[in-house]
Coordinates of C-alpha atoms and ligand atoms in Angstrom, one line a residue:
M11 CA -38.7 -58.9 57.3
T12 CA -41.4 -59.8 59.2
N13 CA -42.0 -63.5 60.2
M14 CA -44.8 -63.6 57.5
E15 CA -42.8 -62.5 55.0
V16 CA -39.9 -64.7 55.7
E17 CA -42.5 -67.7 55.5
T18 CA -43.9 -66.5 52.3
Q19 CA -40.4 -66.4 50.8
V20 CA -39.4 -69.9 52.0
R21 CA -42.8 -71.2 50.8
K22 CA -42.2 -69.6 47.6
F23 CA -38.8 -71.4 47.3
T24 CA -39.8 -75.0 48.4
E25 CA -42.9 -74.6 46.0
A26 CA -41.0 -73.3 43.0
P27 CA -39.4 -76.0 41.0
L28 CA -36.0 -76.8 42.0
H29 CA -33.1 -77.4 40.0
L30 CA -29.8 -78.8 39.7
L31 CA -26.9 -76.2 39.4
I32 CA -24.7 -77.5 36.6
G33 CA -22.1 -74.8 35.0
G34 CA -24.1 -72.0 36.4
Q35 CA -27.6 -73.2 35.1
W36 CA -30.5 -74.3 36.9
V37 CA -31.1 -77.5 35.4
D38 CA -33.4 -80.5 35.6
A39 CA -32.0 -84.1 36.1
A40 CA -30.9 -85.5 32.4
D41 CA -33.5 -88.2 32.9
G42 CA -36.2 -86.0 34.4
R43 CA -36.3 -87.7 37.6
S44 CA -37.2 -86.1 40.9
F45 CA -37.7 -87.0 44.6
E46 CA -39.3 -85.7 47.6
S47 CA -38.2 -83.8 50.7
V48 CA -40.3 -84.4 53.8
D49 CA -40.8 -82.2 56.9
P50 CA -40.0 -84.7 59.5
A51 CA -42.0 -83.1 62.1
T52 CA -45.1 -83.7 60.3
E53 CA -44.0 -86.5 57.8
E54 CA -45.6 -84.3 55.0
H55 CA -44.4 -83.4 51.6
L56 CA -42.1 -80.2 51.7
A57 CA -40.5 -79.8 48.5
T58 CA -39.4 -81.8 44.9
V59 CA -35.9 -81.9 44.1
P60 CA -34.1 -83.4 41.2
H61 CA -32.7 -86.7 41.4
A62 CA -29.1 -86.5 39.9
G63 CA -27.8 -89.6 37.9
D64 CA -25.0 -90.7 36.2
E65 CA -25.1 -88.3 33.4
D66 CA -25.8 -85.2 35.9
V67 CA -22.5 -86.4 37.6
N68 CA -20.7 -86.4 34.2
R69 CA -22.2 -83.1 33.3
A70 CA -21.3 -81.5 36.5
V71 CA -17.6 -82.6 36.7
R72 CA -17.4 -81.4 33.0
A73 CA -18.6 -77.9 34.2
A74 CA -16.2 -77.9 37.2
R75 CA -13.2 -78.8 35.0
A76 CA -14.0 -76.3 32.4
A77 CA -14.4 -73.6 35.3
F78 CA -10.9 -75.1 36.5
E79 CA -9.1 -74.8 33.0
D80 CA -6.2 -72.5 32.7
G81 CA -7.5 -69.1 31.6
S82 CA -10.9 -69.5 33.0
P83 CA -12.6 -66.6 35.1
W84 CA -11.8 -68.3 38.2
R85 CA -8.2 -69.4 37.3
T86 CA -7.5 -66.0 36.3
M87 CA -9.0 -64.0 39.2
T88 CA -7.1 -62.3 41.8
P89 CA -7.0 -63.7 45.1
S90 CA -8.3 -60.7 46.4
R91 CA -11.4 -60.8 44.2
R92 CA -11.8 -64.4 45.1
G93 CA -11.7 -63.3 48.8
K94 CA -14.2 -60.6 48.3
I95 CA -16.7 -63.1 46.8
L96 CA -16.5 -65.5 49.9
H97 CA -16.9 -62.3 52.0
R98 CA -20.0 -61.4 50.3
I99 CA -21.3 -64.9 50.5
G100 CA -21.1 -64.8 54.3
D101 CA -22.9 -61.5 54.1
L102 CA -25.6 -62.6 52.2
I103 CA -26.1 -65.8 54.4
L104 CA -26.5 -63.0 57.2
E105 CA -28.9 -61.1 55.1
Y106 CA -31.0 -63.9 54.6
A107 CA -30.6 -65.5 57.8
D108 CA -34.3 -65.8 58.8
E109 CA -35.1 -67.4 55.6
L110 CA -32.1 -70.0 55.8
A111 CA -33.2 -70.7 59.4
L112 CA -36.5 -71.6 58.7
L113 CA -35.6 -73.6 55.7
E114 CA -33.4 -75.5 57.7
S115 CA -35.7 -76.1 60.1
L116 CA -38.3 -77.3 57.9
D117 CA -35.7 -79.7 56.3
N118 CA -34.0 -81.3 59.1
G119 CA -36.5 -80.7 61.9
K120 CA -34.1 -78.8 64.3
P121 CA -35.4 -75.6 66.0
M122 CA -35.6 -72.7 63.8
A123 CA -34.5 -70.6 66.9
I124 CA -31.1 -72.5 67.3
A125 CA -30.4 -72.7 63.6
R126 CA -30.8 -68.6 63.7
V127 CA -28.3 -68.5 66.4
A128 CA -26.1 -71.1 65.8
D129 CA -26.0 -73.0 62.1
V130 CA -26.6 -69.9 60.1
P131 CA -24.2 -67.3 61.7
L132 CA -21.4 -70.0 62.1
A133 CA -22.0 -70.8 58.4
A134 CA -21.7 -67.2 57.4
D135 CA -18.6 -67.0 60.1
L136 CA -16.7 -69.8 58.1
F137 CA -16.9 -67.9 54.8
H138 CA -16.0 -64.8 56.3
Y139 CA -13.0 -66.7 57.9
M140 CA -12.3 -68.4 54.9
A141 CA -12.1 -65.1 52.8
G142 CA -9.1 -63.9 54.6
Y143 CA -7.2 -66.8 53.2
A144 CA -8.0 -66.2 49.6
T145 CA -5.0 -63.8 49.7
K146 CA -2.6 -65.7 52.2
I147 CA -1.8 -69.0 50.5
E148 CA 2.0 -68.8 50.3
G149 CA 4.8 -70.8 49.6
E150 CA 8.4 -70.4 50.6
T151 CA 11.7 -70.1 49.6
I152 CA 14.3 -72.9 50.5
P153 CA 17.9 -72.7 50.8
F154 CA 19.8 -75.3 49.0
S155 CA 22.7 -77.2 50.3
L156 CA 23.6 -79.6 47.3
A157 CA 25.4 -76.9 45.4
E158 CA 27.3 -73.6 46.1
P159 CA 24.9 -70.7 47.5
G160 CA 23.4 -68.8 45.0
R161 CA 23.4 -71.4 42.1
Y162 CA 19.8 -72.7 42.8
L163 CA 16.3 -70.9 43.5
A164 CA 14.1 -73.3 45.2
F165 CA 10.5 -72.3 46.3
T166 CA 7.2 -73.8 46.8
R167 CA 3.6 -72.9 45.2
R168 CA 0.4 -73.9 46.8
E169 CA -2.0 -74.6 44.2
P170 CA -5.5 -75.7 44.4
V171 CA -6.0 -79.2 44.0
G172 CA -8.4 -79.0 41.1
V173 CA -11.8 -80.6 40.8
V174 CA -13.4 -81.5 44.0
A175 CA -16.5 -83.4 45.1
Q176 CA -17.9 -82.9 48.3
I177 CA -20.5 -85.0 49.9
I178 CA -22.2 -83.9 53.1
P179 CA -24.8 -85.3 55.6
W180 CA -28.0 -84.2 56.8
N181 CA -27.5 -83.1 60.4
F182 CA -26.1 -79.4 60.0
P183 CA -26.9 -79.3 56.4
L184 CA -26.0 -75.5 55.6
L185 CA -23.1 -75.4 58.0
M186 CA -21.4 -78.5 56.5
A187 CA -21.8 -77.0 53.0
A188 CA -20.2 -74.1 54.5
W189 CA -17.2 -76.0 56.0
K190 CA -16.6 -77.9 52.8
L191 CA -17.1 -74.9 50.2
G192 CA -15.4 -72.1 52.1
P193 CA -11.9 -73.4 52.2
A194 CA -12.2 -75.1 48.8
L195 CA -13.3 -71.9 47.2
A196 CA -10.3 -70.0 49.0
A197 CA -7.8 -72.4 47.7
G198 CA -9.2 -71.8 44.1
C199 CA -10.8 -75.3 43.5
A200 CA -14.1 -75.9 41.4
I201 CA -16.6 -78.2 43.2
I202 CA -19.6 -80.5 43.0
L203 CA -21.4 -80.5 46.1
K204 CA -24.0 -83.4 46.9
P205 CA -26.2 -82.6 49.8
A206 CA -27.7 -85.5 51.7
E207 CA -31.2 -87.0 50.4
Q208 CA -32.9 -85.7 53.3
T209 CA -32.0 -82.2 53.7
P210 CA -31.4 -80.7 50.0
L211 CA -33.0 -77.1 50.1
S212 CA -30.7 -75.3 51.9
A213 CA -27.7 -76.3 49.7
L214 CA -29.8 -75.0 46.8
R215 CA -30.5 -71.7 48.3
L216 CA -26.8 -71.4 49.1
G217 CA -26.2 -72.0 45.4
E218 CA -28.3 -69.2 44.5
L219 CA -26.4 -66.7 47.1
C220 CA -23.0 -67.7 45.7
Q221 CA -24.1 -66.8 42.2
Q222 CA -25.5 -63.6 43.6
A223 CA -22.1 -63.0 45.5
G224 CA -20.4 -63.2 41.9
L225 CA -18.9 -66.8 41.8
P226 CA -18.3 -67.6 38.3
D227 CA -20.3 -70.4 36.6
G228 CA -19.2 -73.9 36.8
V229 CA -17.0 -73.1 40.2
L230 CA -19.9 -74.5 42.3
N231 CA -22.1 -77.3 40.9
I232 CA -25.0 -78.8 43.0
L233 CA -26.3 -82.3 42.9
T234 CA -29.3 -83.2 44.9
G235 CA -29.7 -86.8 44.9
F236 CA -28.9 -89.9 46.6
G237 CA -25.9 -92.1 47.6
D238 CA -25.4 -93.6 44.3
A239 CA -24.4 -90.0 42.9
G240 CA -21.8 -89.7 45.7
A241 CA -20.5 -93.1 45.0
A242 CA -20.2 -92.0 41.2
L243 CA -18.5 -88.7 42.3
A244 CA -16.0 -90.4 44.5
A245 CA -15.3 -93.2 41.6
H246 CA -15.1 -90.5 39.0
P247 CA -11.8 -90.7 36.9
D248 CA -11.8 -86.8 36.3
V249 CA -12.2 -85.8 40.0
D250 CA -9.2 -85.1 41.9
K251 CA -10.3 -85.0 45.3
V252 CA -13.6 -86.0 47.3
A253 CA -14.1 -84.6 50.8
F254 CA -16.8 -86.5 52.9
T255 CA -18.8 -86.0 56.4
G256 CA -20.9 -88.8 57.2
S257 CA -21.0 -92.5 58.2
T258 CA -17.9 -94.7 58.9
E259 CA -19.2 -97.0 56.8
V260 CA -19.9 -95.0 53.8
G261 CA -16.1 -93.3 54.4
R262 CA -14.5 -96.6 54.0
S263 CA -16.6 -97.0 50.5
I264 CA -15.5 -93.7 49.6
V265 CA -11.8 -94.8 50.1
Q266 CA -12.1 -97.8 48.0
A267 CA -13.9 -95.8 45.2
A268 CA -11.1 -93.1 45.2
A269 CA -8.4 -95.8 44.7
G270 CA -9.2 -95.8 40.6
N271 CA -7.5 -92.6 40.3
L272 CA -5.9 -92.5 43.6
K273 CA -7.7 -89.2 44.4
K274 CA -7.2 -87.4 47.4
V275 CA -9.4 -88.1 50.3
S276 CA -10.7 -86.4 53.4
L277 CA -13.0 -87.8 55.6
E278 CA -15.1 -86.5 58.5
L279 CA -16.8 -89.5 60.3
G280 CA -18.6 -90.8 63.4
G281 CA -17.8 -91.1 66.8
K282 CA -18.9 -92.4 70.2
S283 CA -17.2 -89.6 72.2
P284 CA -16.6 -90.3 75.8
N285 CA -17.5 -87.5 78.3
I286 CA -15.6 -87.7 81.9
V287 CA -17.0 -86.1 85.0
Y288 CA -15.0 -86.2 87.9
A289 CA -16.1 -85.9 91.3
D290 CA -14.2 -82.8 91.9
A291 CA -16.2 -81.1 88.7
D292 CA -18.7 -78.1 89.2
L293 CA -21.4 -80.5 89.2
D294 CA -24.2 -78.0 87.9
Q295 CA -21.6 -77.1 84.9
A296 CA -20.9 -80.8 84.5
V297 CA -24.9 -81.7 84.4
R298 CA -25.7 -78.9 82.0
G299 CA -22.7 -79.5 79.9
S300 CA -23.5 -83.2 79.7
A301 CA -27.0 -82.8 78.7
G302 CA -25.8 -80.4 76.2
A303 CA -23.1 -82.7 75.1
I304 CA -25.8 -85.5 73.9
F305 CA -29.3 -83.6 73.5
F306 CA -28.2 -80.5 71.4
N307 CA -29.5 -81.1 68.1
A308 CA -31.2 -84.2 69.2
G309 CA -27.9 -86.1 69.5
E310 CA -27.6 -85.8 65.6
C311 CA -24.0 -84.5 66.3
C312 CA -21.0 -86.4 65.0
V313 CA -19.2 -85.0 68.1
A314 CA -22.1 -86.0 70.4
G315 CA -21.0 -86.8 74.0
S316 CA -22.7 -90.4 73.9
R317 CA -20.6 -92.3 76.4
L318 CA -21.0 -90.6 79.9
Y319 CA -18.4 -91.5 82.3
V320 CA -19.2 -90.3 86.0
E321 CA -16.9 -90.6 89.1
R322 CA -18.6 -93.4 91.2
P323 CA -19.0 -91.1 94.3
V324 CA -21.1 -88.3 92.2
Y325 CA -22.8 -90.8 89.9
D326 CA -26.1 -90.8 91.0
E327 CA -26.2 -87.2 91.6
V328 CA -24.9 -86.5 87.9
V329 CA -27.2 -89.0 86.4
A330 CA -30.0 -87.3 88.3
G331 CA -29.2 -84.1 87.2
V332 CA -28.9 -85.1 83.7
K333 CA -32.3 -86.8 84.0
R334 CA -34.0 -83.4 85.3
E335 CA -32.4 -81.8 82.3
A336 CA -33.7 -84.5 79.9
E337 CA -37.1 -84.1 81.5
S338 CA -37.1 -80.2 81.2
I339 CA -36.2 -80.2 77.3
K340 CA -39.4 -79.3 75.2
V341 CA -39.4 -81.6 72.3
G342 CA -41.6 -80.2 69.4
R343 CA -41.6 -78.8 66.1
G344 CA -38.7 -76.8 65.2
T345 CA -41.1 -73.8 64.1
D346 CA -42.3 -73.5 67.4
P347 CA -40.4 -70.7 69.0
D348 CA -40.0 -72.3 72.7
T349 CA -39.1 -75.8 70.9
Q350 CA -35.5 -77.0 72.5
M351 CA -35.3 -80.3 70.6
G352 CA -37.0 -81.0 67.3
P353 CA -37.8 -84.6 65.7
L354 CA -34.7 -86.8 64.2
V355 CA -34.3 -86.0 60.5
S356 CA -36.2 -89.1 58.7
R357 CA -38.0 -92.3 59.2
E358 CA -34.9 -94.3 58.7
Q359 CA -33.2 -92.4 61.5
F360 CA -36.1 -92.8 63.8
D361 CA -36.2 -96.5 63.1
R362 CA -32.5 -96.8 63.8
V363 CA -32.4 -94.7 67.0
T364 CA -35.6 -96.6 68.5
G365 CA -34.2 -99.9 67.4
Y366 CA -30.7 -99.0 69.3
I367 CA -33.1 -98.1 72.5
R368 CA -34.8 -101.7 72.0
S369 CA -31.5 -103.3 71.6
G370 CA -30.4 -101.8 74.8
L371 CA -33.2 -102.9 76.7
D372 CA -33.0 -106.4 75.3
D373 CA -29.5 -106.8 76.3
G374 CA -30.7 -105.8 79.8
A375 CA -29.8 -102.2 79.9
Q376 CA -32.1 -99.9 81.9
V377 CA -33.8 -96.6 81.1
A378 CA -33.2 -94.0 83.6
V379 CA -35.2 -91.5 81.4
G380 CA -37.1 -91.4 78.1
G381 CA -36.9 -94.4 76.0
E382 CA -40.3 -93.4 74.1
R383 CA -41.6 -91.8 70.7
V384 CA -43.2 -88.5 71.5
G385 CA -46.5 -88.2 70.0
D386 CA -47.7 -90.4 66.9
R387 CA -46.8 -88.1 63.9
G388 CA -43.1 -86.9 63.0
Y389 CA -40.1 -88.4 64.2
F390 CA -39.9 -87.2 67.4
V391 CA -37.8 -89.4 70.3
Q392 CA -37.4 -88.8 74.0
P393 CA -34.3 -87.6 75.6
T394 CA -33.0 -90.8 76.7
I395 CA -30.3 -92.0 79.3
L396 CA -29.6 -95.8 79.6
T397 CA -27.7 -97.3 82.6
G398 CA -26.6 -100.8 83.4
T399 CA -24.9 -101.5 79.9
S400 CA -21.6 -103.3 79.5
P401 CA -19.0 -102.9 76.7
Q402 CA -20.5 -105.6 74.5
M403 CA -23.9 -103.9 74.3
K404 CA -24.4 -102.2 70.8
V405 CA -25.7 -98.9 72.8
E406 CA -22.2 -98.6 74.6
S407 CA -20.0 -99.5 71.5
E408 CA -21.9 -98.4 68.3
E409 CA -22.7 -94.7 67.1
I410 CA -26.5 -94.3 67.8
F411 CA -26.9 -90.7 66.3
G412 CA -29.9 -89.7 68.5
P413 CA -30.8 -88.4 71.9
V414 CA -29.6 -91.5 73.7
V415 CA -26.7 -91.3 76.3
V416 CA -25.2 -94.4 78.1
A417 CA -24.1 -93.5 81.7
M418 CA -21.5 -95.5 83.5
P419 CA -19.6 -95.2 86.7
F420 CA -15.7 -95.1 87.1
D421 CA -13.3 -95.4 89.7
S422 CA -9.9 -93.8 88.6
P423 CA -8.4 -91.6 86.3
E424 CA -6.5 -94.7 84.8
D425 CA -9.8 -96.4 84.8
V426 CA -11.8 -94.1 83.0
A427 CA -8.7 -93.3 80.4
R428 CA -8.7 -97.0 79.2
K429 CA -12.5 -97.3 79.0
A430 CA -12.8 -93.8 77.2
N431 CA -10.2 -94.8 74.7
A432 CA -11.4 -98.4 74.0
T433 CA -13.2 -97.5 71.0
S434 CA -12.5 -97.6 67.3
F435 CA -13.6 -94.0 67.1
G436 CA -11.5 -90.6 68.1
L437 CA -13.6 -87.7 67.1
G438 CA -14.3 -85.8 70.3
A439 CA -13.8 -86.2 74.0
G440 CA -14.5 -84.3 77.3
V441 CA -13.6 -83.8 81.0
F442 CA -15.2 -82.0 83.7
T443 CA -13.0 -81.0 86.5
R444 CA -11.9 -77.9 88.7
D445 CA -8.4 -79.4 88.7
I446 CA -6.5 -78.1 85.8
G447 CA -3.8 -80.6 86.0
K448 CA -6.2 -83.3 85.8
A449 CA -7.8 -81.6 82.9
M450 CA -4.7 -81.2 81.1
R451 CA -3.4 -85.0 81.8
T452 CA -6.8 -86.2 80.6
A453 CA -6.6 -84.1 77.5
E454 CA -3.4 -85.5 76.7
T455 CA -4.4 -89.3 77.3
L456 CA -7.5 -88.9 75.0
R457 CA -7.2 -90.2 71.8
A458 CA -9.5 -87.7 69.8
G459 CA -9.4 -84.9 67.6
T460 CA -11.3 -82.4 70.0
V461 CA -11.1 -82.5 73.8
Y462 CA -13.8 -80.4 75.4
I463 CA -12.9 -79.0 79.3
N464 CA -15.7 -78.0 81.2
T465 CA -18.0 -77.4 78.1
W466 CA -18.9 -79.3 74.8
N467 CA -20.0 -78.4 71.3
V468 CA -18.3 -75.3 71.0
F469 CA -17.1 -74.5 67.6
D470 CA -14.8 -71.7 65.8
A471 CA -14.0 -71.5 62.3
A472 CA -10.5 -71.0 63.1
V473 CA -10.4 -74.4 65.4
P474 CA -9.5 -77.5 63.6
F475 CA -12.0 -80.1 64.0
G476 CA -11.7 -83.8 62.8
G477 CA -10.9 -87.3 64.1
Y478 CA -8.4 -89.6 65.3
K479 CA -8.7 -93.6 64.4
E480 CA -11.6 -94.3 62.6
S481 CA -13.2 -91.0 62.7
G482 CA -11.6 -89.4 59.8
W483 CA -8.7 -88.1 57.6
G484 CA -7.8 -84.6 57.6
R485 CA -9.2 -81.7 59.3
E486 CA -12.1 -79.2 58.7
M487 CA -11.7 -75.6 59.6
G488 CA -9.0 -73.3 60.6
H489 CA -5.8 -73.1 58.3
E490 CA -5.3 -77.0 58.5
V491 CA -8.3 -77.5 56.4
L492 CA -6.5 -75.9 53.5
R493 CA -4.4 -78.8 53.5
N494 CA -7.2 -80.8 51.9
Y495 CA -7.6 -78.4 48.9
L496 CA -4.1 -77.5 48.2
E497 CA -1.3 -79.3 46.1
V498 CA 2.5 -78.4 46.9
K499 CA 4.9 -77.5 43.5
S500 CA 8.3 -77.3 44.5
V501 CA 9.9 -75.3 41.6
I502 CA 13.9 -75.1 41.3
A503 CA 15.3 -72.8 38.9
D504 CA 19.4 -73.1 37.9
L505 CA 20.8 -69.5 38.4
K506 CA 24.0 -70.2 36.9
Ligands
NAP622 P1 -24.4 -91.7 55.1 O1 -25.0 -92.7 54.3 O2 -23.0 -91.6 55.5 O3 -24.7 -90.3 54.3 C1 -23.8 -89.2 54.1 C2 -23.7 -88.6 52.9 O4 -23.1 -89.8 51.9 C3 -25.2 -88.3 52.1 O5 -24.7 -87.2 51.2 C4 -25.4 -89.8 51.3 O6 -26.1 -89.7 50.2 C5 -23.8 -89.9 50.6 N1 -23.6 -91.5 50.5 C6 -24.4 -92.3 50.8 N2 -23.9 -93.8 50.1 C7 -22.9 -93.0 49.6 C8 -21.9 -93.9 48.9 N3 -22.1 -95.2 48.8 N4 -20.8 -93.2 48.2 C9 -20.8 -91.9 48.3 N5 -21.8 -91.3 48.9 C10 -22.6 -92.0 49.4 O7 -25.1 -91.3 56.5 P2 -26.7 -91.6 56.7 O8 -27.1 -93.0 56.3 O9 -27.6 -90.4 56.3 O10 -26.7 -91.6 58.3 C11 -26.2 -92.9 58.7 C12 -25.6 -92.8 59.9 O11 -24.2 -92.2 59.8 C13 -26.2 -91.8 61.3 O12 -26.8 -92.6 61.9 C14 -24.9 -91.3 61.8 O13 -24.5 -92.8 62.9 C15 -23.6 -91.5 60.7 N6 -23.7 -89.9 60.3 C16 -22.6 -89.2 60.8 C17 -22.4 -87.8 60.4 C18 -21.3 -87.1 60.6 O14 -21.3 -86.0 60.9 N7 -20.0 -87.7 61.0 C19 -23.4 -87.1 59.8 C20 -24.6 -88.1 59.3 C21 -24.7 -89.5 59.7 P3 -27.6 -90.1 50.8 O15 -28.1 -89.1 51.5 O16 -28.5 -90.1 49.6 O17 -27.5 -91.4 51.4
MG623 MG1 -27.5 -93.1 53.7

């Protein structure tokens, strides 16, 4: 398709009436409410989507439960067929990659060119990877010792956990949907997906593609709406499991809401990830890597390297290098082909990030570069480095979730390990050094779910991702994620 045709298709999608997906039907919210999705580059109306309320939550949970009943098309489908549907979803994502990249760019603000080479193919790859697991979910036979050999046969079955609510954020809308849906579908669960209010569009388009791929009605239900719909799902007595990605604060409320029926919970939460540059590092690589660690996706990455620790002898040189990188980043509309950084996702996020920058300055930090809004329309913020911070400052301890890094010198491996781990988060961490021994020791010391060595922001469907400490429970991706969606049943038979 030409660019023009892609644009026409996407406009057709955003301008058509959009609906909730419940039980295989595209429907309005029960009470007819809707809300707007806004283009963060222009602050203009992009699309109108249904605003799901309690009745819609109940309808979607009933539809998912029906799809999960014994004897339903989903429960009686062979694993091989399930895998083929997942594979087909991945194929369709690639077939419509240009459209999805544009849709994502308009709704979230991110550069379309980056969505086209990162978000979209990674989402497809996740489905392709998970497709293979549908036929490989196996139990074990277990030798018995409390009776004579041959008396008992004991084996385990891995069964889908049931009806799953999945609540996702706005920073990688399509990719987060893929991370959640892929393993839950491979496991054979039925799902209610709640995309973020800021970025509901790619999930709706993905819902169409899932139908096109042959997913039976009710296996995937999609509710566009706000936090109250997420909260109702997390508290719902007929939901067996809730999987959440977003803020630590909401993560905590999910845990409380889940306590009613003790539904299973997995959480992928925030971070304040330390990035350590030793003096012996390849400094060009370290500078590029450190800039990418914080400025990729405008810093709206849960794993952003937002605390930069540089060994004192090279501190000035590295900070100057990251500053040059920051100055060279082209900030603009995501739909411009040469844009490297788009706007923040929303007015709320813009206010939050600029508020953090102001609080840093009020507390006595200095701006090495950036610190300002770009233009007077759209939620654009300059790539920013703050120096002269201290652990008491909010900018050094709290997740900003924008293109803002605090840079700090350190004096020894022990010094930096202590500082790096002095946080309630534990999502990511990184180290730049040419010394393999030092790299390995640092990787072992850092209390984080992912440790990058001489790189950052590298993901693969096969590599688990998730948090230590208050950065979450459970892992996304890899075979680890399947645990989130499977129950283990032990079957014991007396063979006498
Ligand atoms: P958030 O409120 O945690 O939103 C994440 C998802 O949870 C959205 O779908 C949201 O719906 C839903 N939600 C909100 N309140 C809920 C509740 N009480 N129960 C169940 N679901 C609920 O995140 P945010 O407010 O958009 O962003 C705030 C901060 O969270 C960011 O600045 C950043 O620090 C952090 N964050 C982290 C990640 C991550 O990947 N770990 C991603 C995004 C944001 P609505 O969209 O309607 O609120
Ligand atoms: Mg929110």
